C-alpha positions as a Markdown table, in Angstrom:
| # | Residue | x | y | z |
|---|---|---|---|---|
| 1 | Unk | 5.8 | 28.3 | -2.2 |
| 2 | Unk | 7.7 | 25.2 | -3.0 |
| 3 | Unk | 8.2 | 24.3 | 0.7 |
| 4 | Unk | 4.9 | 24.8 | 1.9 |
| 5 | Unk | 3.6 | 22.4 | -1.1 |
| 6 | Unk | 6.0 | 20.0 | 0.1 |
| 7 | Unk | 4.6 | 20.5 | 3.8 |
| 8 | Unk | 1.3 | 20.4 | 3.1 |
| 9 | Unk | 2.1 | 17.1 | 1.4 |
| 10 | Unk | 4.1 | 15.8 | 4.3 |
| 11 | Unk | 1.2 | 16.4 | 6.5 |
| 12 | Unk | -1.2 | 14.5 | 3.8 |
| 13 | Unk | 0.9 | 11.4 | 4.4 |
| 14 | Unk | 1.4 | 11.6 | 8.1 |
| 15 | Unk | -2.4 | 11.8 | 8.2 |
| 16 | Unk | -2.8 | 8.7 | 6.1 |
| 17 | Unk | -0.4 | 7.1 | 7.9 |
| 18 | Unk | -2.2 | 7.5 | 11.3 |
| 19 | Unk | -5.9 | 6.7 | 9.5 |
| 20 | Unk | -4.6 | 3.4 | 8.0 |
| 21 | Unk | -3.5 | 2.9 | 11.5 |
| 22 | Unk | -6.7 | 4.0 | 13.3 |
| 23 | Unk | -9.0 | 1.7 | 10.6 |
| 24 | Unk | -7.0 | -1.0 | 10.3 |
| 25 | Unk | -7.0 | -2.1 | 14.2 |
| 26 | Unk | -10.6 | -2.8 | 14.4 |
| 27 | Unk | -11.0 | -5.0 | 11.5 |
| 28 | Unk | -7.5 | -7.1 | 13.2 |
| 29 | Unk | -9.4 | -7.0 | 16.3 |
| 30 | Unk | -11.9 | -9.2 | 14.8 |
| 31 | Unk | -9.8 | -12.1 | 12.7 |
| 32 | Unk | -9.5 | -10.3 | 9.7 |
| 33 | Unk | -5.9 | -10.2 | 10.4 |
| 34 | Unk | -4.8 | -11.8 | 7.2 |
| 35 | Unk | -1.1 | -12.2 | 7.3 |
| 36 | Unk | 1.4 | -10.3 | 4.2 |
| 37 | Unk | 3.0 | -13.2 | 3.8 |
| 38 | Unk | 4.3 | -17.0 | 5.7 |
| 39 | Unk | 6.6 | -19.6 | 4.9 |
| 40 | Unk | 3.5 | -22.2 | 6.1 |
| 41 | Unk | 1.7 | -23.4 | 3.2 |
| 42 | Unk | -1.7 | -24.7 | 4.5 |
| 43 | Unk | -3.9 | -27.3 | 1.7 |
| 44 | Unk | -7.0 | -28.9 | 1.8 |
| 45 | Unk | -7.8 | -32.3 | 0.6 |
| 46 | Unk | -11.5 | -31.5 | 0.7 |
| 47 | Unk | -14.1 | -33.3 | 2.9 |
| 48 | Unk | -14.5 | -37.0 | 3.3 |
| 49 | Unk | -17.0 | -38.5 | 3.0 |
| 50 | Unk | -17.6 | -36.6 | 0.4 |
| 51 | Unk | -20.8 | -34.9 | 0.5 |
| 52 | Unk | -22.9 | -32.4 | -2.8 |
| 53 | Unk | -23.2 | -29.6 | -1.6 |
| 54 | Unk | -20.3 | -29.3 | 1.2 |
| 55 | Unk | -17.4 | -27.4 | 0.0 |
| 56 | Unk | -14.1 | -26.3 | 1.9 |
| 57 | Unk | -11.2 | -24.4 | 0.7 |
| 58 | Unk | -8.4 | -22.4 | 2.4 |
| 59 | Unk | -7.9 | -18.4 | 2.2 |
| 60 | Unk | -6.1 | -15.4 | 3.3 |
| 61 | Unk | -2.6 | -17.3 | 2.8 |
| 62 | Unk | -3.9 | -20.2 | 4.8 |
| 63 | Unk | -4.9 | -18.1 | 7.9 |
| 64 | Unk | -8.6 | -18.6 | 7.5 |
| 65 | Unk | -10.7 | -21.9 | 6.4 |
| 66 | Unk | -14.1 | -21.3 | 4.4 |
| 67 | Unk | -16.8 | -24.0 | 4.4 |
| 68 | Unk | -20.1 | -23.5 | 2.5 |
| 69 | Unk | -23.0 | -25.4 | 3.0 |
| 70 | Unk | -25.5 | -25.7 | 0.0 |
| 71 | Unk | -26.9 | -29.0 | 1.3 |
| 72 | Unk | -30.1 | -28.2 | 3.0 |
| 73 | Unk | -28.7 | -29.5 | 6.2 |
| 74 | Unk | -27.2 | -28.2 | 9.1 |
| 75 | Unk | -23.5 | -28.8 | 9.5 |
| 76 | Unk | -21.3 | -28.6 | 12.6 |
| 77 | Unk | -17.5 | -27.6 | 13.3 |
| 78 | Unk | -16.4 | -29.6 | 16.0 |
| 79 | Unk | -13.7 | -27.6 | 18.9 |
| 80 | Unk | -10.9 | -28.6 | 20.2 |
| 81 | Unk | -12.0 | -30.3 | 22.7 |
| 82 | Unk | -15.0 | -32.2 | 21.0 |
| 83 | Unk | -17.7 | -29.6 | 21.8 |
| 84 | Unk | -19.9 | -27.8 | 18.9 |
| 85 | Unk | -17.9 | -25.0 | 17.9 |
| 86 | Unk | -19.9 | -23.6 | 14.8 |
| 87 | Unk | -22.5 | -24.5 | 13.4 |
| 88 | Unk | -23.7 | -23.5 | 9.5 |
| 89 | Unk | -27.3 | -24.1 | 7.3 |
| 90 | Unk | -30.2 | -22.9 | 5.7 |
| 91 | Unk | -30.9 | -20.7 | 8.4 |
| 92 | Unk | -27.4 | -18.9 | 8.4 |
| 93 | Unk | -24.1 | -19.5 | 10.7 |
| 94 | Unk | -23.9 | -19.5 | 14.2 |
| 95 | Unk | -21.0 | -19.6 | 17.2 |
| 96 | Unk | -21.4 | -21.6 | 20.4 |
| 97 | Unk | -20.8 | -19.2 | 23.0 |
| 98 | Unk | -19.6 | -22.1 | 25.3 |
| 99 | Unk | -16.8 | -23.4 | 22.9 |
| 100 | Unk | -13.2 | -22.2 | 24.3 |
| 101 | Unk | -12.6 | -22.0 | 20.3 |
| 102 | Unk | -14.9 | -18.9 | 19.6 |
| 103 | Unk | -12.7 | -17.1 | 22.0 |
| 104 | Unk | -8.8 | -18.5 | 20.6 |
| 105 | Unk | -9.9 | -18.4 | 16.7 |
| 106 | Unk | -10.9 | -14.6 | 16.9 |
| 107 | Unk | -7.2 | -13.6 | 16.1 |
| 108 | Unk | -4.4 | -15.9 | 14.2 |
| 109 | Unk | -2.2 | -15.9 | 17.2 |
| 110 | Unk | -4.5 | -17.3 | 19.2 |
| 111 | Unk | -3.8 | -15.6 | 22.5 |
| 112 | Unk | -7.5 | -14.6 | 23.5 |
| 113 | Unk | -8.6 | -14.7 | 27.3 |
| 114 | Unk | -11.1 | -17.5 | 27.5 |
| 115 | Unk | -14.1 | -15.9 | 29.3 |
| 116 | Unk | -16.1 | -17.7 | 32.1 |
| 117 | Unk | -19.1 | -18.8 | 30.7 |
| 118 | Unk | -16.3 | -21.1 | 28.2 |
| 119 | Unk | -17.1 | -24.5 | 28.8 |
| 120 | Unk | -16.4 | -27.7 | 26.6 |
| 121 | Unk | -18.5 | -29.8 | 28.2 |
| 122 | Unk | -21.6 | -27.4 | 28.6 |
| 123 | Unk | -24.9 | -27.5 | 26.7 |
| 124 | Unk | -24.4 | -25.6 | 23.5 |
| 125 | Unk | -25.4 | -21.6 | 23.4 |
| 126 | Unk | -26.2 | -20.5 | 20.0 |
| 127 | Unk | -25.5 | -16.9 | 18.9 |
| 128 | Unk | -26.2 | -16.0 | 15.1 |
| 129 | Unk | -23.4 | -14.1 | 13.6 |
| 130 | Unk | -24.0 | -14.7 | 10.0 |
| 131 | Unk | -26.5 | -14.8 | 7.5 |
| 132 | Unk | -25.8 | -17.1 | 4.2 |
| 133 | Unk | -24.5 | -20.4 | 3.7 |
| 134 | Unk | -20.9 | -19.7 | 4.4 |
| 135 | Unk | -18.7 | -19.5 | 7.8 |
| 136 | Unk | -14.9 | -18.4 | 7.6 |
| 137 | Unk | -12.9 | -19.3 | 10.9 |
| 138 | Unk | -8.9 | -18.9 | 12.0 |
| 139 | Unk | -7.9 | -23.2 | 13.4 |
| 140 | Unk | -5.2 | -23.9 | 15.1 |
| 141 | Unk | -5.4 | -27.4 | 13.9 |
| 142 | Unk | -4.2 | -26.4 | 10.5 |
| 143 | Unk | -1.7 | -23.6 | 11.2 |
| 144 | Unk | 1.4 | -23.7 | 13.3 |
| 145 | Unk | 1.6 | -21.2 | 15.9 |
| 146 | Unk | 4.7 | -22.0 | 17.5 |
| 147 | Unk | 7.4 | -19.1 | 17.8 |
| 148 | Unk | 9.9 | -21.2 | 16.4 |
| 149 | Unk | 10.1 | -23.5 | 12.7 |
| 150 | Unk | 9.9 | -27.2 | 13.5 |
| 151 | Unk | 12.9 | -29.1 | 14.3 |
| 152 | Unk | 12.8 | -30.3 | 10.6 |
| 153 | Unk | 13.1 | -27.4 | 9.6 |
| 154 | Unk | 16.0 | -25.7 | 11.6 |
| 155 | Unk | 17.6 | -29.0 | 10.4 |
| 156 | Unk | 17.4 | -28.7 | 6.9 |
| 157 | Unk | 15.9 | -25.2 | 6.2 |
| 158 | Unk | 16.6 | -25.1 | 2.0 |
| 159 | Unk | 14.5 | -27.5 | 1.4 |
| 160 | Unk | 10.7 | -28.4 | 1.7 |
| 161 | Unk | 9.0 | -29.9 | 4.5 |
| 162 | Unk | 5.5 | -31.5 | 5.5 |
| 163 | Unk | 5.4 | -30.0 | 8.7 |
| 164 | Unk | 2.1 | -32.3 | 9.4 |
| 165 | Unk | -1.6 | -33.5 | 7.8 |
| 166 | Unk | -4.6 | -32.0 | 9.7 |
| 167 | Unk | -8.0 | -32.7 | 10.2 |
| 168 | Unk | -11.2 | -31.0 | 11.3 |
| 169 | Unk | -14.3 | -32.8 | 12.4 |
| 170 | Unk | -17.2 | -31.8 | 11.2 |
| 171 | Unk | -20.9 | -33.4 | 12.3 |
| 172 | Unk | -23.5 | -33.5 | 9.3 |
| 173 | Unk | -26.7 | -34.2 | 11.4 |
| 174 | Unk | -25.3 | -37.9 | 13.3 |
| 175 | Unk | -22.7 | -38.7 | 10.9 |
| 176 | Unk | -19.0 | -37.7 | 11.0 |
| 177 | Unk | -17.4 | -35.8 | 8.5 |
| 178 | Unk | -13.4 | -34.7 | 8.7 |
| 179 | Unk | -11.9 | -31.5 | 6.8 |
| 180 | Unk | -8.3 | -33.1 | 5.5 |
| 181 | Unk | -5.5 | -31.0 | 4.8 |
| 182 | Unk | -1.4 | -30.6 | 5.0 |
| 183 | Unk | 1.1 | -28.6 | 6.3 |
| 184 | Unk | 4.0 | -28.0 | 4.3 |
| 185 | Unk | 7.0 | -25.5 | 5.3 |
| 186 | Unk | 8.4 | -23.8 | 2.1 |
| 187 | Unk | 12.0 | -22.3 | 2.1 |
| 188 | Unk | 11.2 | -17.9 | 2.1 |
| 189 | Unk | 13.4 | -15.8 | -1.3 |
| 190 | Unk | 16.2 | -14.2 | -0.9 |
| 191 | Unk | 15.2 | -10.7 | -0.1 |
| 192 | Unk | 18.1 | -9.2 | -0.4 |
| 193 | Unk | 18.0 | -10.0 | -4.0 |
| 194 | Unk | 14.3 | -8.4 | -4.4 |
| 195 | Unk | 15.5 | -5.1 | -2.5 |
| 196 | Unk | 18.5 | -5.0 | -4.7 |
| 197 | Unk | 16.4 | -5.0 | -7.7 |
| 198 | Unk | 14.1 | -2.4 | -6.2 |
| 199 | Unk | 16.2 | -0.2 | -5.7 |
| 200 | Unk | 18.4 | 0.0 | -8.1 |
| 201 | Unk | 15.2 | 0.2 | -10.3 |
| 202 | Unk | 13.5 | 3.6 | -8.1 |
| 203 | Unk | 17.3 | 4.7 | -8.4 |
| 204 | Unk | 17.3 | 4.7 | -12.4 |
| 205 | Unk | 13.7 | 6.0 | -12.0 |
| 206 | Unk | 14.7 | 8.9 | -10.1 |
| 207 | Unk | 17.4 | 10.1 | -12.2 |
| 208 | Unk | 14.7 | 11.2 | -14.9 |
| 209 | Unk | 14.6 | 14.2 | -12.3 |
| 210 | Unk | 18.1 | 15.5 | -13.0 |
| 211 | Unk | 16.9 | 16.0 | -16.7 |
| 212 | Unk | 16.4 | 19.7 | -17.1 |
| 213 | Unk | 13.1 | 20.2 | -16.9 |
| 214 | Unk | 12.6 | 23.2 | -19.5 |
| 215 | Unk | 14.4 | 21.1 | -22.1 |
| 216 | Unk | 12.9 | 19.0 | -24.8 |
| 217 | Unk | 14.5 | 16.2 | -23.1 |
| 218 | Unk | 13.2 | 16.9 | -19.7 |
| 219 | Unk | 9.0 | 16.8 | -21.1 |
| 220 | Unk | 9.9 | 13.5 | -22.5 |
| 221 | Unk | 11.4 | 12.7 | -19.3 |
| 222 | Unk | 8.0 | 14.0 | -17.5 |
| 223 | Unk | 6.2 | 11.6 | -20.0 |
| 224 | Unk | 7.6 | 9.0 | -19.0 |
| 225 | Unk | 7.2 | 9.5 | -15.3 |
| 226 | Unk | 3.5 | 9.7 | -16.0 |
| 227 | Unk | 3.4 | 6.4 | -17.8 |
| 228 | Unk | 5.6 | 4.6 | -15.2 |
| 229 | Unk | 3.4 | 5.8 | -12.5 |
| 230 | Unk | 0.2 | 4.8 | -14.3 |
| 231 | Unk | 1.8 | 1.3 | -14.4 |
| 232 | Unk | 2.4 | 1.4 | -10.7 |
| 233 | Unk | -0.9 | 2.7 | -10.1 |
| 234 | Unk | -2.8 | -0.2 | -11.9 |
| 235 | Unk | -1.0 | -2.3 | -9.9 |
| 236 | Unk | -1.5 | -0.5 | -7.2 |
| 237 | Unk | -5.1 | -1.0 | -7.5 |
| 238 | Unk | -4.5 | -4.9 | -9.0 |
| 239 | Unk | -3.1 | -6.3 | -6.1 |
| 240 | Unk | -5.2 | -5.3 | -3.1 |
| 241 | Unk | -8.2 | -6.8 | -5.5 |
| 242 | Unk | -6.5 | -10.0 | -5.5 |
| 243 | Unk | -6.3 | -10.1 | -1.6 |
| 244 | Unk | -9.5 | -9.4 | -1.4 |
| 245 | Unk | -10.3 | -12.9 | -3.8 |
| 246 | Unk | -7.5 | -14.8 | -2.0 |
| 247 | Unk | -9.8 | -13.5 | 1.1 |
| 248 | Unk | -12.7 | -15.5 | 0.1 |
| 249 | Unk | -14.7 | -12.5 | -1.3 |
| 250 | Unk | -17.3 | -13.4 | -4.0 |
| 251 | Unk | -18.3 | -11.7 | -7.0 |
| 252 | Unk | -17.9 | -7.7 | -7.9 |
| 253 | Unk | -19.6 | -6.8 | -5.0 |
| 254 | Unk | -17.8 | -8.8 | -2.4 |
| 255 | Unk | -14.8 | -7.5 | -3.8 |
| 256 | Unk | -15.9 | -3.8 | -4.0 |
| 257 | Unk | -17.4 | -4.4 | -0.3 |
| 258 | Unk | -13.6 | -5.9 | 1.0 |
| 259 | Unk | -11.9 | -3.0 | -0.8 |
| 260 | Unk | -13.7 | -0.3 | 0.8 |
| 261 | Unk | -13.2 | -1.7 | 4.5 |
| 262 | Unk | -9.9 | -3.1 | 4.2 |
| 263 | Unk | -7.4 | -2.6 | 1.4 |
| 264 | Unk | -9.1 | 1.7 | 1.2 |
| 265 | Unk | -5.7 | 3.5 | 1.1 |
| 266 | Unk | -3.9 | 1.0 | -1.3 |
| 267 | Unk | -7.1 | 1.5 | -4.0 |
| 268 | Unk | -7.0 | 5.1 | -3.1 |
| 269 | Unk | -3.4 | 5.6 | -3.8 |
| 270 | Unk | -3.4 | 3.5 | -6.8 |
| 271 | Unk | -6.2 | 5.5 | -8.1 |
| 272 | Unk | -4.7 | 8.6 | -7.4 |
| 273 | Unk | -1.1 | 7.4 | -8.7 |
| 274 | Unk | -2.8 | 6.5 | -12.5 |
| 275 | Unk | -4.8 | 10.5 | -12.0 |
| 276 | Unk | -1.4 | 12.1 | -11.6 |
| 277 | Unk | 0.1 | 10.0 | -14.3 |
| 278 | Unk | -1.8 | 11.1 | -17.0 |
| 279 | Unk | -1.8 | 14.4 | -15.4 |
| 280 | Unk | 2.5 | 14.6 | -16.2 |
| 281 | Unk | 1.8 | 12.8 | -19.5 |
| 282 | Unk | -0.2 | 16.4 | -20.5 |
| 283 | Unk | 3.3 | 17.7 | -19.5 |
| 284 | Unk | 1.5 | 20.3 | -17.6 |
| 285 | Unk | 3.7 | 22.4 | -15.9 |
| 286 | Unk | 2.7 | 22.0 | -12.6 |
| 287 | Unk | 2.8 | 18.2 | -12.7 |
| 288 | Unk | 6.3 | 18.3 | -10.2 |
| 289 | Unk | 4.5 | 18.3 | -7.4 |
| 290 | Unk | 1.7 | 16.0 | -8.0 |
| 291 | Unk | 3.9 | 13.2 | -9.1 |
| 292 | Unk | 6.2 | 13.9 | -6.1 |
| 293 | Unk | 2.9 | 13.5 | -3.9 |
| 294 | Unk | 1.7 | 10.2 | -5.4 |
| 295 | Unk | 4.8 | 8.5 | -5.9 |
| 296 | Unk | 5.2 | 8.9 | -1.9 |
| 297 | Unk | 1.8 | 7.5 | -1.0 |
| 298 | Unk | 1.9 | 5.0 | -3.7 |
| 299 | Unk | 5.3 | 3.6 | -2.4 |
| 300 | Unk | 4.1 | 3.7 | 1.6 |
| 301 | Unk | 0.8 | 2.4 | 1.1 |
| 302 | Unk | 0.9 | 0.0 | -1.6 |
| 303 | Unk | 4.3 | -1.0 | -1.8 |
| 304 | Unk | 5.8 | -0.8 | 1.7 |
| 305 | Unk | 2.9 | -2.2 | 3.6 |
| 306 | Unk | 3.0 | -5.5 | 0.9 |
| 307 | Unk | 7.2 | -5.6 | 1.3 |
| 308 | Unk | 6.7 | -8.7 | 3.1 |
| 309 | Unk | 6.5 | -10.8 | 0.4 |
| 310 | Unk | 10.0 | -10.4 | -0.2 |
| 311 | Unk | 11.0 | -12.4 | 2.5 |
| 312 | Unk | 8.2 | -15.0 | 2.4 |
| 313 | Unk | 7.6 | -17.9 | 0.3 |
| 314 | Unk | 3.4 | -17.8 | -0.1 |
| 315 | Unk | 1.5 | -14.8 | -0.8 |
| 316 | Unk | -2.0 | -13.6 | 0.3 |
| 317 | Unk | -2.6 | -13.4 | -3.4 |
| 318 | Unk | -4.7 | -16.1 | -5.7 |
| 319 | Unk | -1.2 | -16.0 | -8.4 |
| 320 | Unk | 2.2 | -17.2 | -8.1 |
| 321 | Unk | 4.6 | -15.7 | -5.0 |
| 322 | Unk | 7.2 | -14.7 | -8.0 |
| 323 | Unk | 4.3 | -12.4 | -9.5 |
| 324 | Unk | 3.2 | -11.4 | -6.5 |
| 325 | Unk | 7.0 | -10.2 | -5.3 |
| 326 | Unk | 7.1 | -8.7 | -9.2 |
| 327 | Unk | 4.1 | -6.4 | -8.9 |
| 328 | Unk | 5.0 | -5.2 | -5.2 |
| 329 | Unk | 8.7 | -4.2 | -6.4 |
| 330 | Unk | 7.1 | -2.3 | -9.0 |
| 331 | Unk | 5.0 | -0.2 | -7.0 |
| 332 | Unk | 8.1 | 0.7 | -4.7 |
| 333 | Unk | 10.1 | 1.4 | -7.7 |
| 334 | Unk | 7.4 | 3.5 | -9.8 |
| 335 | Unk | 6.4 | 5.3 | -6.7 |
| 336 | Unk | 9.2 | 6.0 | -5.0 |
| 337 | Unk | 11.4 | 6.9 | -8.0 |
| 338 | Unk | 8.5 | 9.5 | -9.0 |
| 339 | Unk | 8.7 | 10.7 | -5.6 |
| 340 | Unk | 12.7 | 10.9 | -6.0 |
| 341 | Unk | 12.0 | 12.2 | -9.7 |
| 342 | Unk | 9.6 | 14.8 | -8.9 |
| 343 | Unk | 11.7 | 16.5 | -5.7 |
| 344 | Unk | 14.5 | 17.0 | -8.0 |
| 345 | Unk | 12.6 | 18.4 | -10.8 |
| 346 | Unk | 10.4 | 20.8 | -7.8 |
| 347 | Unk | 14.3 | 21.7 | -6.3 |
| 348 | Unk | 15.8 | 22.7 | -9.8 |
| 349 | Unk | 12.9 | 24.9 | -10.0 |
| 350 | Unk | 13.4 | 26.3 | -6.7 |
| 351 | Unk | 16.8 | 27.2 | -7.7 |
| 352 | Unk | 15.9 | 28.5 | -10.8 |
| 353 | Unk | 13.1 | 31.1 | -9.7 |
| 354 | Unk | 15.9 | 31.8 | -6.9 |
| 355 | Unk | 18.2 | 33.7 | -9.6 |
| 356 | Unk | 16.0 | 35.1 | -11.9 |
| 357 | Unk | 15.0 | 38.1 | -9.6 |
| 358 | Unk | 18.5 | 38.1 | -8.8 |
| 359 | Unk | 18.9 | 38.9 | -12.8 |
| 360 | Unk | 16.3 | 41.8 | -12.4 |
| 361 | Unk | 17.9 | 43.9 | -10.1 |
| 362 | Unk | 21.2 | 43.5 | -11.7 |
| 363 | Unk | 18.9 | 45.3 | -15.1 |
| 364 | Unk | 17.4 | 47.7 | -12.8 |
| 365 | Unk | 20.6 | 48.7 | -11.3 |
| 366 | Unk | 22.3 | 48.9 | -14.6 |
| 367 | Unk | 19.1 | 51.2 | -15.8 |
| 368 | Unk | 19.3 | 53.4 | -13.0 |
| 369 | Unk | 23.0 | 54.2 | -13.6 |
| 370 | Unk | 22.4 | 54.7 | -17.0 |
| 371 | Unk | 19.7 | 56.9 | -16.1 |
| 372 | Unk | 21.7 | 58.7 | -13.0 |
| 373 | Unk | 24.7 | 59.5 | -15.7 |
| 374 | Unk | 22.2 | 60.5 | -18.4 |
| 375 | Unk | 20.7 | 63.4 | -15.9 |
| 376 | Unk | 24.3 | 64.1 | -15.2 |
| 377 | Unk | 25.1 | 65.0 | -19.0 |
| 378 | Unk | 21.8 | 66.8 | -19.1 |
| 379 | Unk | 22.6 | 68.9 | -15.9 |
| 380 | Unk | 26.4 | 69.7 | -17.4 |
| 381 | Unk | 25.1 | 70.4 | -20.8 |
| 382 | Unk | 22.6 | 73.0 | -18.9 |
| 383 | Unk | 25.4 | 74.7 | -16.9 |
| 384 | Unk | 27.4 | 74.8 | -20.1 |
| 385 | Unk | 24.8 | 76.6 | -22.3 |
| 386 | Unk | 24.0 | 78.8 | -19.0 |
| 387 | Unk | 27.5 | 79.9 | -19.3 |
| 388 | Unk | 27.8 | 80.5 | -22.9 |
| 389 | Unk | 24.6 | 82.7 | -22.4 |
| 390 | Unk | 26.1 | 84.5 | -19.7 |
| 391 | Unk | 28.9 | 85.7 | -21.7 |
| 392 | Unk | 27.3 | 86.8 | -24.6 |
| 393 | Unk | 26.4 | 90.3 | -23.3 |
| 394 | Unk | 30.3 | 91.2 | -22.2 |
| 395 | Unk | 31.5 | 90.4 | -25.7 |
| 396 | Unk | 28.7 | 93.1 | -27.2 |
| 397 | Unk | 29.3 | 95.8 | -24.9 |
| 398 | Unk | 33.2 | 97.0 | -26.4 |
| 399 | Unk | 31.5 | 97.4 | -29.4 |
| 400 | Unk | 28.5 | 99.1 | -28.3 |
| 401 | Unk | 30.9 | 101.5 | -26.6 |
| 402 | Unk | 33.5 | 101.8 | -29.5 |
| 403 | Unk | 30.0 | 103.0 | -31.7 |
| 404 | Unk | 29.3 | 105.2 | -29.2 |
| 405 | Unk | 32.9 | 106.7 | -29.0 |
| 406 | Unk | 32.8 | 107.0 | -32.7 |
């Protein structure tokens, strides 16, 4: 029974795997594809002239630029080559079909086929893709997108560098405005140091599961596998909510909106981590398996897929990189030492239900034996009183006769 449990939830996480897969491509596809991590720290200055109403910040790690425009007014990104590339008003946002940069800001890397009808210096072609006063766009004027760190960089790479300062014109009605912003490369962590940290922590984690589990010892041990992975869950379930604000969304139901079609398995696994936490805090019985099951999700699809900020120096989060890197290595550790935890404690049991038939049929062997050599006294003990019975008559006749004779 064990091994089909642990098939079954083998097959669970393959499945995930390939729907996080499947779902995730689409929403790529269409410049959501918000990095885990850079070593580019991309700033605004805001706009200038400064104008009420026209506001500009940076999300999604520096991958994406969000302007809103609460002026009344219609307001224009200029392309790259000078041509309308976006326009955004009262009457919602809209794309210049003509403008080469529709085509190369629909993914970060910037590697889309321009299309024939692209054309700089053709009339503008208006297509509505957005209600609202707010446009979100990938530009390659403040990102680097070279293969390679700048030369700076290579030279000196401990230290900080201001790769370059940007701009982005904008056109409010006849007048020029410019977007202003920096560039700035920031020397990545030592990963090493974050891996050795993890795990050495999912290591102490998963000895809990060498505690024998029918001891008083091993509950408390079960107790505390719960409350570890209700920790890791609501960070599980933290995190993907502050990508989702690093992301641009606004208010509970942006948020809730983002969650559901991006960051679904890393809420779902959280939530499920924190359900089978308090489930082993019960100390129910059957809580091996559960906790086994959710630490493995809650380590491949929360922790795992967020590992990248070990290794790079801003996070797609609105805190600090250093809490950012603190609340992924606690997922890993919390889930995959409950996963490590929990096989051990569903093995021991294995092994355990393996000798206690083993135990039986040395008892019913022993009671047949007893039983074989009790019939055996019974049956001698029969023979011996047929005997005794068959001999009685011989003694009595010599001394029927002898009366007789006398």
């Amino acid at each position: 029974m064990i091994r089909t449990l642990l098939t079954r939830a083998a097959v669970v996480v393959a499945a995930a795997g390939a729907a996080t897969v499947l779902t995730a491509a689409p929403a790529a596809a269409h410049g959501a594809d918000a990095p885990d991590g850079t070593d580019y720290r991309t700033t605004t200055t805001g706009v200038a002239p400064a104008r009420p109403g026209l506001e500009v910040r940076v999300v999604e790690a520096g991958a994406r630029l969000e302007l809103t425009n609460r002026t009344g007014r219609a307001v224009e990104v200029i392309g790259y080559s000078g041509e309308p590339y976006l326009r955004v008003g009262p009457d919602g946002v809209f794309e210049n079909s003509r403008s080469p940069a529709t085509y190369l800001n629909r993914t970060l890397a910037g590697d889309t086929a321009l299309p024939a009808e692209a054309d700089p210096a053709a009339p503008p072609s208006w297509r509505r893709v957005a209600d609202g006063p707010t446009v979100r766009w990938h530009d390659q004027r403040a990102l680097w997108q070279e293969s390679g760190p700048p030369a700076a960089v290579r030279a000196a790479p401990d230290r900080e560098h201001r790769v370059r300062d940007w701009t982005v014109p904008l056109r409010d009605g006849a007048d020029p405005v410019v977007i202003g912003g920096t560039l700035d490369w920031v020397p990545p962590p030592d990963a090493y140091t974050w891996w050795t940290v993890t795990i050495v922590g999912l290591l102490a984690v998963g000895a809990l599961g060498l505690v024998a589990a029918a001891s008083a010892t091993g509950g408390r041990a079960l107790s505390a596998l719960g409350a570890l992975l209700v920790v890791g869950g609501a960070v599980a379930v933290v995190y993907p909510v502050g990508r989702e604000l690093d992301a641009g969304a606004q208010g509970v139901g942006g948020v809730v909106l983002g969650l559901l079609s991006g960051q679904i398995w890393s809420l779902l696994t959280g939530l499920g981590a924190i359900a089978a936490g308090w489930y082993a805090l019960a100390r129910r019985t059957a809580a091996d398996f559960p906790v086994a099951l959710a630490g493995a999700c809650l380590a491949l699809f929360a922790g795992a897929s967020n590992a990248a900020v070990f290794a790079r120096s801003i996070a797609p989060v609105p805190w600090s990189p250093e809490i950012a890197r603190v609340m992924v290595a606690t997922v890993l550790i919390t889930g995959a030492g409950a996963t490590a935890a929990g096989v051990l404690r569903l093995h021991a049991a294995s092994r355990a239900a393996a000798r206690t038939p083993r135990v039986e049929d040395a008892g019913d062997r022993g009671a047949t034996d007893r039983g074989a050599a009790d019939r055996g006294a019974a049956d001698r003990g029969a023979a011996d009183r047929g005997a005794t019975d068959r001999g009685a008559p011989g003694r009595g006749a010599p001394g029927r006769g002898a009366t007789a004779a006398g």
